[in-house]
Short mmCIF file of C-alpha atoms and ligand atoms in Angstrom, two decimals:
data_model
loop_
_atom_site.label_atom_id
_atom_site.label_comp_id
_atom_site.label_asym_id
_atom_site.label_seq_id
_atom_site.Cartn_x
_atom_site.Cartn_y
_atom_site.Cartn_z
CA UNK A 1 51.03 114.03 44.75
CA UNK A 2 50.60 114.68 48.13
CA UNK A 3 48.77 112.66 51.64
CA UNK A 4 48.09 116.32 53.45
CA UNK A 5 47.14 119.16 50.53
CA UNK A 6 43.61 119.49 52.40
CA UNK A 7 44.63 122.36 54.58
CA UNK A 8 47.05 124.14 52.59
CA UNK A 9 46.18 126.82 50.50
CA UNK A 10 50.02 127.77 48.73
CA UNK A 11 52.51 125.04 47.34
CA UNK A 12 55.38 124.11 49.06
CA UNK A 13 58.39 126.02 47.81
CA UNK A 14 60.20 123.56 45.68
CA UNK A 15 63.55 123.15 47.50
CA UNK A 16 61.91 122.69 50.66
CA UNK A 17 59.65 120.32 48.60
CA UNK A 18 63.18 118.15 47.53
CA UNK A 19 64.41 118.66 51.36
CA UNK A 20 61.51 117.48 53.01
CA UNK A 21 61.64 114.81 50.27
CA UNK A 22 62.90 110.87 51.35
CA UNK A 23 61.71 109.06 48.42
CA UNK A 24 65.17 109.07 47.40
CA UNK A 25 66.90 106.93 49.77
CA UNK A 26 63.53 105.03 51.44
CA UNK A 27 62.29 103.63 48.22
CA UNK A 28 64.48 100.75 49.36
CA UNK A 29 62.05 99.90 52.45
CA UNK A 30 58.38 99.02 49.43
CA UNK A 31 58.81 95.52 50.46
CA UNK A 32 58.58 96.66 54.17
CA UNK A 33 56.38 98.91 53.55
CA UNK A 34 54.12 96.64 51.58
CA UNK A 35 54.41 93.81 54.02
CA UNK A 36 53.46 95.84 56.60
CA UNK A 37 50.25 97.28 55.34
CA UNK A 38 49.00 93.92 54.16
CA UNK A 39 49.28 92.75 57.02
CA UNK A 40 47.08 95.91 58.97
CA UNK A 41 45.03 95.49 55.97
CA UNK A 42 44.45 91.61 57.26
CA UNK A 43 43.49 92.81 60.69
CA UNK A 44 41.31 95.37 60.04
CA UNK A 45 39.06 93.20 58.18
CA UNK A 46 38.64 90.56 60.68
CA UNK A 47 38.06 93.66 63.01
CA UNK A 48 35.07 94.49 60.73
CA UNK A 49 36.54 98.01 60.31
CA UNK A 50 37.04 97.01 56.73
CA UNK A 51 34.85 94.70 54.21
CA UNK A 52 36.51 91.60 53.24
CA UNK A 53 36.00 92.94 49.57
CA UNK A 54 37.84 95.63 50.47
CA UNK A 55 40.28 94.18 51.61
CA UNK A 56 40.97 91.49 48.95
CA UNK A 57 40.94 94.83 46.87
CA UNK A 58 43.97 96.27 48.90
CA UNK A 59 45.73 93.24 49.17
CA UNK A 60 45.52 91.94 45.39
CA UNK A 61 46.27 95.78 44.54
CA UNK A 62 49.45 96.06 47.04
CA UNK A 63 50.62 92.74 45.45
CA UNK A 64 50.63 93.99 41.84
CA UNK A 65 52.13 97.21 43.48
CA UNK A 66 55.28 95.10 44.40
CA UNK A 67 55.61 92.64 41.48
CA UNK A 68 56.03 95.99 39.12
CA UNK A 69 58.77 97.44 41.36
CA UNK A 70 60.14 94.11 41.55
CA UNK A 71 60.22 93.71 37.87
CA UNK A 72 61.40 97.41 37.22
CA UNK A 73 57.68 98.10 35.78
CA UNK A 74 57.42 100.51 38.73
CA UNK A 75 59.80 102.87 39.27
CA UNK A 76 59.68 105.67 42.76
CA UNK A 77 59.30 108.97 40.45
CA UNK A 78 61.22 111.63 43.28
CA UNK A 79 59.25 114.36 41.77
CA UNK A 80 56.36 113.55 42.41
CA UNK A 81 56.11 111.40 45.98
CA UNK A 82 57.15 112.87 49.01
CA UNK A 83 58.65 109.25 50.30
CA UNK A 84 58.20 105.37 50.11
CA UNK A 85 54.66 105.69 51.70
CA UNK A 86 52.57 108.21 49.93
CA UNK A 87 54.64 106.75 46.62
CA UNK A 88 53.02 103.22 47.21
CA UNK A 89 49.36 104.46 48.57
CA UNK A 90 48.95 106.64 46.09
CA UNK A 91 49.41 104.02 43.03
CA UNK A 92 46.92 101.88 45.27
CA UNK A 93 44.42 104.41 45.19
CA UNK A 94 45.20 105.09 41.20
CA UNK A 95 44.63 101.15 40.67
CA UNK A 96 41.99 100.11 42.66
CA UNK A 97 39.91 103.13 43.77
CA UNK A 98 38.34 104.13 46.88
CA UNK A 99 38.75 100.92 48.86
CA UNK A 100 42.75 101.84 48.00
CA UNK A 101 41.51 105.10 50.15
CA UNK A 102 40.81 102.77 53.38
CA UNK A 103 44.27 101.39 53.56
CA UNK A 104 45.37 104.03 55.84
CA UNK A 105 42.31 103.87 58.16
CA UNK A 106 43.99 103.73 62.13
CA UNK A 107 47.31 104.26 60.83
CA UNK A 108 50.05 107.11 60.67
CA UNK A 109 53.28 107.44 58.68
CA UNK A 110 54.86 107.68 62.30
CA UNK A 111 54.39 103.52 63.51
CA UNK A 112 54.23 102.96 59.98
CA UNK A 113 57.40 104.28 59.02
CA UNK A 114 58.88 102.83 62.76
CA UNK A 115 57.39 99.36 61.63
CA UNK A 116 59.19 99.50 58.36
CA UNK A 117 62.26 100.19 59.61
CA UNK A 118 62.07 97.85 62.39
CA UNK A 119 61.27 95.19 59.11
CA UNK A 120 63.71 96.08 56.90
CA UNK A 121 66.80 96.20 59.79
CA UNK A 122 66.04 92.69 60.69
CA UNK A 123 66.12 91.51 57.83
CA UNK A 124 69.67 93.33 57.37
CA UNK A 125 70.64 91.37 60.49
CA UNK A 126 70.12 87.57 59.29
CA UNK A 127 72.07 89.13 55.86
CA UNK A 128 74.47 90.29 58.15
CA UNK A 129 74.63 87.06 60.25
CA UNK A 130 75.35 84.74 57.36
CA UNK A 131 78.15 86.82 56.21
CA UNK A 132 79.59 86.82 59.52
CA UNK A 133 79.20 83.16 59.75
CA UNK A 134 80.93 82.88 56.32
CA UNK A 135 83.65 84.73 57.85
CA UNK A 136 84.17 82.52 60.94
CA UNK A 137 83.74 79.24 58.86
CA UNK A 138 87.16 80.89 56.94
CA UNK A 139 89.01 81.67 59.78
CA UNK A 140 87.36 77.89 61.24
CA UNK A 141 89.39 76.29 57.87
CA UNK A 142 92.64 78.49 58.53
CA UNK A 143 92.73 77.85 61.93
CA UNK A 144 92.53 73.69 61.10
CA UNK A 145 95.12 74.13 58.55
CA UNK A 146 97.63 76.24 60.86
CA UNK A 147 97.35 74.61 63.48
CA UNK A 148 101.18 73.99 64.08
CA UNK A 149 102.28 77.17 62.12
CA UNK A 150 104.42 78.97 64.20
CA UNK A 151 104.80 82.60 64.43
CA UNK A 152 105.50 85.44 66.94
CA UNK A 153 103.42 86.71 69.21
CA UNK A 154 103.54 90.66 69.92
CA UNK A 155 103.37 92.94 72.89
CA UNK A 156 104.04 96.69 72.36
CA UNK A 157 104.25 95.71 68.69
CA UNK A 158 107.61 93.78 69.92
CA UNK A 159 107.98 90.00 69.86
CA UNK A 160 106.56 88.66 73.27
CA UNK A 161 105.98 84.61 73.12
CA UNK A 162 105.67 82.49 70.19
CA UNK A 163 102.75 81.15 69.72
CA UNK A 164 100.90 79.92 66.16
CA UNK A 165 99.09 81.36 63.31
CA UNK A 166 95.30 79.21 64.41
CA UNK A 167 95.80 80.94 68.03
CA UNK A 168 96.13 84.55 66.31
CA UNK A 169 93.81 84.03 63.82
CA UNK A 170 91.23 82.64 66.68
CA UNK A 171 91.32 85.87 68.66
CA UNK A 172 89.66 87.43 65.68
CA UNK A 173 87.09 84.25 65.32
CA UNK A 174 85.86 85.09 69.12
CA UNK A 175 85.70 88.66 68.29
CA UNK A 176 83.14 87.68 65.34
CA UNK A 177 81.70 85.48 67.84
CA UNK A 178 80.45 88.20 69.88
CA UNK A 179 79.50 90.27 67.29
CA UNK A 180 77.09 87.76 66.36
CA UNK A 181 76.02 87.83 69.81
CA UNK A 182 75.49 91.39 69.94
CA UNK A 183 73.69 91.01 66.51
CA UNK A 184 71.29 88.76 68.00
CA UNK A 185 70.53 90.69 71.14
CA UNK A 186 69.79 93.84 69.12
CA UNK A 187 67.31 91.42 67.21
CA UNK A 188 65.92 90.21 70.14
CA UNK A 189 65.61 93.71 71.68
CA UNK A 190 63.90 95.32 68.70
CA UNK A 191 61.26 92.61 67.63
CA UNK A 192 57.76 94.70 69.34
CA UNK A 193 55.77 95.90 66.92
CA UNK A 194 55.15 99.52 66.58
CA UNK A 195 52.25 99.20 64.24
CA UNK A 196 48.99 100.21 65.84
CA UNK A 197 50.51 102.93 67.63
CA UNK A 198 49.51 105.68 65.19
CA UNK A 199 50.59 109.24 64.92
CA UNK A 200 51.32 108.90 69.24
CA UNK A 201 48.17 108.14 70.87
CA UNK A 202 46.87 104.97 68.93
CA UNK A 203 43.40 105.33 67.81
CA UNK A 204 39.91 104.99 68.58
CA UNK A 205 39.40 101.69 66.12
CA UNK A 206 39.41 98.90 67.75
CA UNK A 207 42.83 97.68 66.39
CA UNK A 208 44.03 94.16 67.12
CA UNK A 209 47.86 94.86 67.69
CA UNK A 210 48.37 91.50 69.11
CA UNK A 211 47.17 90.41 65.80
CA UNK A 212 49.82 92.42 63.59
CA UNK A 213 52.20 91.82 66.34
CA UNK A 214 52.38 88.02 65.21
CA UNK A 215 51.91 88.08 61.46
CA UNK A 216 54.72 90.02 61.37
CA UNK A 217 56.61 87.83 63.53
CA UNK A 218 57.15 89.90 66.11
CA UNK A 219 57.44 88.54 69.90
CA UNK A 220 54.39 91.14 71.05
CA UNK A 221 53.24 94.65 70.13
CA UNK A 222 55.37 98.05 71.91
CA UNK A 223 53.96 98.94 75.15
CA UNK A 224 53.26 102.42 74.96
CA UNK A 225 51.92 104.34 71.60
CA UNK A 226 54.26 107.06 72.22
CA UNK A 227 57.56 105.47 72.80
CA UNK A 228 57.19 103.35 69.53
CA UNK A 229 57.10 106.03 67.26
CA UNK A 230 60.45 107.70 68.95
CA UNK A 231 62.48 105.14 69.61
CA UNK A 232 65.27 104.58 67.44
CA UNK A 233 67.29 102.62 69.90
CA UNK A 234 67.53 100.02 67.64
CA UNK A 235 69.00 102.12 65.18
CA UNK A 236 71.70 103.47 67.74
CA UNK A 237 72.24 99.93 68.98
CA UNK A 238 72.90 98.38 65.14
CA UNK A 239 75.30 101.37 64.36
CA UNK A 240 77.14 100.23 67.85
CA UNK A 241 77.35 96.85 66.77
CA UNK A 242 78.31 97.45 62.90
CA UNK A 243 81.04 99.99 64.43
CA UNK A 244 82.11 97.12 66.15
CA UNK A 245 82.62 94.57 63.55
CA UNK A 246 84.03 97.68 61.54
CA UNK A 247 86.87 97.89 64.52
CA UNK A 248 87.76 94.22 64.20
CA UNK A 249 88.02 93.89 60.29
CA UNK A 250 89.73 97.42 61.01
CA UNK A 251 92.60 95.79 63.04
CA UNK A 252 92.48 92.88 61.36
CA UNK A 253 93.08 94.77 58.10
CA UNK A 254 95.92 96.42 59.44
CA UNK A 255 97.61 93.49 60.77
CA UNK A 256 97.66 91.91 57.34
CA UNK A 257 98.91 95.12 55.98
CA UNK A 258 101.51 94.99 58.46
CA UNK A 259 102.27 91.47 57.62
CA UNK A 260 101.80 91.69 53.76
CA UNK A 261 104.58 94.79 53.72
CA UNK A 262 108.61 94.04 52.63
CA UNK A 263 109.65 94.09 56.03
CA UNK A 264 107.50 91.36 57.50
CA UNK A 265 106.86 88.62 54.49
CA UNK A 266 104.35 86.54 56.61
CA UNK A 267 101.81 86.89 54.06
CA UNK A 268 100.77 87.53 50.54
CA UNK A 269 97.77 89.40 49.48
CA UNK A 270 96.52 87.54 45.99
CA UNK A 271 96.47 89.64 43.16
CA UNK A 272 92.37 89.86 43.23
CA UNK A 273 92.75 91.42 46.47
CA UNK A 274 95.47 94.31 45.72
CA UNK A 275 95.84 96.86 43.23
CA UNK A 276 99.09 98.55 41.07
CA UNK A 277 100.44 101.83 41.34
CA UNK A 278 100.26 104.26 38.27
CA UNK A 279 103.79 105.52 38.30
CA UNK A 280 105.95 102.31 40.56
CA UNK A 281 105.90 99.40 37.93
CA UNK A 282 107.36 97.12 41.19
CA UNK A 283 104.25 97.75 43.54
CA UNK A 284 101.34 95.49 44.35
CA UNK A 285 99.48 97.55 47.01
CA UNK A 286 96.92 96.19 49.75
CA UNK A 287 94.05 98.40 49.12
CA UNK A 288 91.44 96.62 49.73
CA UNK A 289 92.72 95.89 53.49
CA UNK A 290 93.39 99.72 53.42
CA UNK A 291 89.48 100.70 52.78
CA UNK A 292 87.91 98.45 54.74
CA UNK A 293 89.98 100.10 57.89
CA UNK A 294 89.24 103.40 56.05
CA UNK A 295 85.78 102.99 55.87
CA UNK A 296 85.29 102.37 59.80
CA UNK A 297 85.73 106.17 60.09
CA UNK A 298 82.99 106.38 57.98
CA UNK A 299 80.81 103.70 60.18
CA UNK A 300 81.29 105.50 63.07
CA UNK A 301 80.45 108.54 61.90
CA UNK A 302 76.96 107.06 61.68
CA UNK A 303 76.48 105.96 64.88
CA UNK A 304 78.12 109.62 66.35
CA UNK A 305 75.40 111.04 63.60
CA UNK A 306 72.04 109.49 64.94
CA UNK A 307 72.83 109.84 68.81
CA UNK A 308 73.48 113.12 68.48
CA UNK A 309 70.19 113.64 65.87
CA UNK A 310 68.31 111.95 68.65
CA UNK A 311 69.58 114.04 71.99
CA UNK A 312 67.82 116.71 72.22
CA UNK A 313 64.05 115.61 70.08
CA UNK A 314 60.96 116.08 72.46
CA UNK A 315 58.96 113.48 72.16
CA UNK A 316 57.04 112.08 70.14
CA UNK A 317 58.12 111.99 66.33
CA UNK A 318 59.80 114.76 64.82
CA UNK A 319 61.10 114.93 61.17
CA UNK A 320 64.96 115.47 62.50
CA UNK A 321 64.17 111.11 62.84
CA UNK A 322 63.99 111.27 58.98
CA UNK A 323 67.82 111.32 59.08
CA UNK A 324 68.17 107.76 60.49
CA UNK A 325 67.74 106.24 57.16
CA UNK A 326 70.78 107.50 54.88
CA UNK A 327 73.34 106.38 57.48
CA UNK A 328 71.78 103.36 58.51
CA UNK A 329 71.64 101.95 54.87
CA UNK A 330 74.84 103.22 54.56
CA UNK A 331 76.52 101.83 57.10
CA UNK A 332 74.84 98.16 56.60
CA UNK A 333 76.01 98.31 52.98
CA UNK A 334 79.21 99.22 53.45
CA UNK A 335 79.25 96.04 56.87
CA UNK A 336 78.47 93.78 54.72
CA UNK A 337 80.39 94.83 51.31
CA UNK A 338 83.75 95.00 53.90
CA UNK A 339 82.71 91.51 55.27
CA UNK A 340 82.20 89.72 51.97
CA UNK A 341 85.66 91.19 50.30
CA UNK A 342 87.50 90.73 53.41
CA UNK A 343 86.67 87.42 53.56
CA UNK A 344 87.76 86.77 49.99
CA UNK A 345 90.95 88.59 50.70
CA UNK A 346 91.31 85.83 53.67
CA UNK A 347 90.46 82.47 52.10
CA UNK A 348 92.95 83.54 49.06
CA UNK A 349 95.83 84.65 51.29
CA UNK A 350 99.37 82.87 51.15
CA UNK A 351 101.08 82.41 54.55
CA UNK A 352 104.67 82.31 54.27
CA UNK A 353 105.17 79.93 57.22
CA UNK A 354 108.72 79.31 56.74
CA UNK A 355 108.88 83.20 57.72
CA UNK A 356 106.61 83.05 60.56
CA UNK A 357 108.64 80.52 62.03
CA UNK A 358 111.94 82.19 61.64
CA UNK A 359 110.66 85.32 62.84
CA UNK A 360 108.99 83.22 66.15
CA UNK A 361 112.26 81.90 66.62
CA UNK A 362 114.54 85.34 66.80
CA UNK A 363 113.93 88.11 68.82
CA UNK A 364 114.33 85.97 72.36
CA UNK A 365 110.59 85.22 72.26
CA UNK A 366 111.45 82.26 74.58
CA UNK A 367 113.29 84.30 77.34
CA UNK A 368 110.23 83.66 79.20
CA UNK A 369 110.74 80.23 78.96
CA UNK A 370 114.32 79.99 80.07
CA UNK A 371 113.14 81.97 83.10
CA UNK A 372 110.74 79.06 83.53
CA UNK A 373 112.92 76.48 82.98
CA UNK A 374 115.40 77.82 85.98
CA UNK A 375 112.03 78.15 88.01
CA UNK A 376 111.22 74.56 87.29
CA UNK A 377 114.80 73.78 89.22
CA UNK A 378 113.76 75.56 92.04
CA UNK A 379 115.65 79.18 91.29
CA UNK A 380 112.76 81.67 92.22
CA UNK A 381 111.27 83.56 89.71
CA UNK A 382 112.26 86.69 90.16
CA UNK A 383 116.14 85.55 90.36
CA UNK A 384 115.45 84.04 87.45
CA UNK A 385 114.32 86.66 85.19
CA UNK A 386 116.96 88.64 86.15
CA UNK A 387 119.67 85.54 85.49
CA UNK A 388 117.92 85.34 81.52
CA UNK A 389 118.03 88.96 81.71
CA UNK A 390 121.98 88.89 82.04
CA UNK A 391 121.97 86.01 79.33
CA UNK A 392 119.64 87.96 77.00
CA UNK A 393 122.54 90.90 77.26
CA UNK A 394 125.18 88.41 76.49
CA UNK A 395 123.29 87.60 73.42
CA UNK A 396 122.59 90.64 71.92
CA UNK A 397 126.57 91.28 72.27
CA UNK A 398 127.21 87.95 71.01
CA UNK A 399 125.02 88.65 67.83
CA UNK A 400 123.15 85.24 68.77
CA UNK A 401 119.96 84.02 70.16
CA UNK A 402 119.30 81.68 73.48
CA UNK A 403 119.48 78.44 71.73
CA UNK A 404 122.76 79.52 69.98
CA UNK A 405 124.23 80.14 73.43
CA UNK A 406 126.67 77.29 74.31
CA UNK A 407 126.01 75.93 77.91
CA UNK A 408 129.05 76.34 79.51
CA UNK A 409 128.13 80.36 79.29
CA UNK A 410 124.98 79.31 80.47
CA UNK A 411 126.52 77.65 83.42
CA UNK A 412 129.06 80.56 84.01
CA UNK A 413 125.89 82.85 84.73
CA UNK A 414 124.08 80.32 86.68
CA UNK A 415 125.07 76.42 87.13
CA UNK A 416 121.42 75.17 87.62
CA UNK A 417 121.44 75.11 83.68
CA UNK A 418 122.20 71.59 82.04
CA UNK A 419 121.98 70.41 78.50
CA UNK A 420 117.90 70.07 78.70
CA UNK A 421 117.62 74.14 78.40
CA UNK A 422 117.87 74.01 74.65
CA UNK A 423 114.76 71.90 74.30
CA UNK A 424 113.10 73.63 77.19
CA UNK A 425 113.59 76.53 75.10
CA UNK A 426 112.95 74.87 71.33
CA UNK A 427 110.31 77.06 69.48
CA UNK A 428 108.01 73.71 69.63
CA UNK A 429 108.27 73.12 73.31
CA UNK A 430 107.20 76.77 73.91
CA UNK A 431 104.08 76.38 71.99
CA UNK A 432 103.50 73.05 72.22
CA UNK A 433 103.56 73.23 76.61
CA UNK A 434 101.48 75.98 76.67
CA UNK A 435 98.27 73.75 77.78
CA UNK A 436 96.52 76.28 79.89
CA UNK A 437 92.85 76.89 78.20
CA UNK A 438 92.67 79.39 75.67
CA UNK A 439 96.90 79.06 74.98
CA UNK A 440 98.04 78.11 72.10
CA UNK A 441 99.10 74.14 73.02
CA UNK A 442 95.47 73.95 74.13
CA UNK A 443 94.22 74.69 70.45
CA UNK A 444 96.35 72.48 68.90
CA UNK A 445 94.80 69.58 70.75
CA UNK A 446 91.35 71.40 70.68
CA UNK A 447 91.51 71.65 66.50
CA UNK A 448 92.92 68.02 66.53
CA UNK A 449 89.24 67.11 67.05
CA UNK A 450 85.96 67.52 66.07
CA UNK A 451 84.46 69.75 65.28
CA UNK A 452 87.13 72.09 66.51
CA UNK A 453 85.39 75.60 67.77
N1 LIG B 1 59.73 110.05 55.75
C1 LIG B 1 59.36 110.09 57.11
C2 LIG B 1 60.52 109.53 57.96
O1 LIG B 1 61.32 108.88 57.43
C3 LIG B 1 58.15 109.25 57.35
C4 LIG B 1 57.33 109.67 58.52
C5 LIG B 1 56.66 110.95 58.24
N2 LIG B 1 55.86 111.37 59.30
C6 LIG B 1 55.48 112.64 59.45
N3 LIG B 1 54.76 112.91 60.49
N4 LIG B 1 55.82 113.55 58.60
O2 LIG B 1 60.63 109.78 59.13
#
């Protein structure tokens, strides 16, 4: 059943009846869609371009419309409707008659298709905000509870300084932070209402767009008729976001792969969280970790789709925009599947902290310090990283670490030392003195009170 047979004379040809077709994929957007006409319904009533019978026709009928596809009672048949719209007008019409015929007066599929969108991709964005925020308040906990568990920190992917497990894990939690951020501004930035544009012009009826405009809480309507039924900027924007939170579970994934493996031993994955291998009876693999940094390829890949879909379109709408749906949905369900399971994989993670500390402690991750120390006794810095440098050698012949070092080979290199270097170099005076904001001393006060972020 089609919304345009009245100038055709010859069927469409069936496959390019299915490839035209988007019924398929936006059947998800009826409660948008239904929303969104009730609420043009509303105003053309009180614009007298519709009977208040009529309208209490279209709205009772629209509301029946959504409790059957709510209950299952009403199922999208793909053969027959062309997409979400003509699917849900044309049951109107079949239920209620001609005033169902009205409910398309000063509309087109073009704002109403933009509005629906618009709709349905904020409220993917509060969904998408509470999982974040689930997220944070796990990393918030973790952060609390490791507070004073030591482990390396890494340049290169080499030990650097030592710092603690809350200070790593709180990069990550600021990282969220401004993905929420960004979440919001795209919000912010997309909430004008593009209904009341029509197919580009607007119309001649005297719509109230102001009117929609706040039903549908939106801050105001779009400015110009033709640029709300072409922009998907919004779109674009979400994608850039998503691929962003898909980078940071990405390398957050792979640093608890990294530390999950037999050579590091900082953490364990639980069992929920990792799956066997078919032929190694010994192996308890970190897939889950491995897909969600898989599936930011995949993320991406929308966001490269839709700017390039959208490069070269004149305006105003052209059916190419019908191909920001499929990888928008996709890439929101696959955000927020990869935030809720990475956050399980989080809260039910076991930190070996006995191994984080040992490793924090090797590797001269407080050469830095001794370098310090000297400069604290008035050797300049630069002599002094070159006097640790000469120790660090010594060491690594030795087979030993600084604090192993006794301090008469200390003093043979340079007689400023005395016996205070070994707990100007302990693993807890490195962390614990690092007090400038944002170091890892800092948080340990900071997360000492409350609330601690
Ligand atoms: N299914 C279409 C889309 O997603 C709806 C808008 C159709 N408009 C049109 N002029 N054919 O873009």
């Amino acid at each position: 059943m089609k919304l345009w047979g009245g100038r055709f004379t010859k069927e469409t040809d069936q496959l390019a009846y299915a490839f035209n077709a988007s019924l398929s994929f936006d059947k998800r957007l009826y409660r948008q869609d239904i929303t969104g006409s009730m609420a043009h319904v509303n105003m053309l009533a009180k614009q007298g371009i519709l009977t208040d019978a009529e309208r209490d026709a279209i709205l009772s009928g629209l509301a029946g419309i959504l409790e059957d596809i709510e209950k299952g009672a009403l199922v999208p048949d793909e053969t027959q409707y062309e997409d979400i719209h003509s699917f849900i007008e044309s049951n109107l019409i079949a239920r209620i008659g001609d005033a169902g015929k009205k409910l398309h007066t000063g509309r087109s599929r073009n704002d109403q298709v933009a509005l629906d969108m618009k709709l349905y991709v904020r409220d993917e964005i509060s969904e998408l905000n509470s999982r974040l925020m689930d997220l944070m308040d796990a990393l918030n906990d973790l952060m609390k509870e490791h507070a004073e568990t030591y482990m390396p920190g890494f340049t290169h992917l080499q030990k650097a300084q030592p710092t603690t497990l809350a200070h790593h894990l709180g990069a990550y939690y600021e990282m969220f932070r401004r993905d929420l951020s960004r979440l919001a501004d795209t919000h912010n930035r997309l909430n004008e209402c593009p209904l009341g544009a029509g197919a580009l012009a607007g119309t001649t009826y005297p719509l109230d767009r102001n009117a929609t405009a706040e039903a549908l809480g939106f801050d105001g309507p779009t400015a110009n008729s033709m640029d709300s039924v072409s922009d998907r900027d919004y779109l674009i924007e979400l994608l850039s976001d998503l691929s962003l939170i898909m980078m940071h579970l990405s390398r957050f994934s792979e640093e608890i792969i990294l530390w999950n493996s037999n050579e590091y031993q900082f953490v364990e994955i639980d069992d929920g969280y990792s799956t066997g291998s078919s032929i190694m009876p010994q192996k308890k693999n970190p897939d889950i970790a491995e897909l969600v940094r898989g599936k930011t390829g995949r993320v991406y890949g929308h966001l490269m789709a839709l700017l390039t879909t959208m490069k070269g379109l004149p305006l105003a709408y052209n059916k190419d925009m019908q191909e920001d749906k499929e990888g928008a949905f996709d890439a929101i369900d696959t955000v927020l599947v990869c935030l809720t399971l990475f956050t399980g994989m989080l809260k039910t993670l076991r930190f070996h902290k006995e191994t984080m500390a040992k490793s924090a402690v090797n590797g001269f991750t407080n050469a830095t310090d001794a370098a310090d120390y000297l400069v604290k006794n008035g050797v300049p810095f630069r002599d002094a990283h070159g006097i640790i440098g000469q120790l660090v050698l010594l060491c690594i012949e030795k087979g030993i670490g600084l604090d192993d070092l006794p301090l008469s080979e200390y003093q043979k290199i340079c007689p400023v030392f005395q016996e205070d270097i070994y707990e100007a170099i302990s693993l807890k005076t490195c962390v614990e003195k690092r007090m400038t904001l944002g170091a890892p001393g800092e948080l340990i006060e900071r997360l000492a009170k409350e609330p601690a972020i």
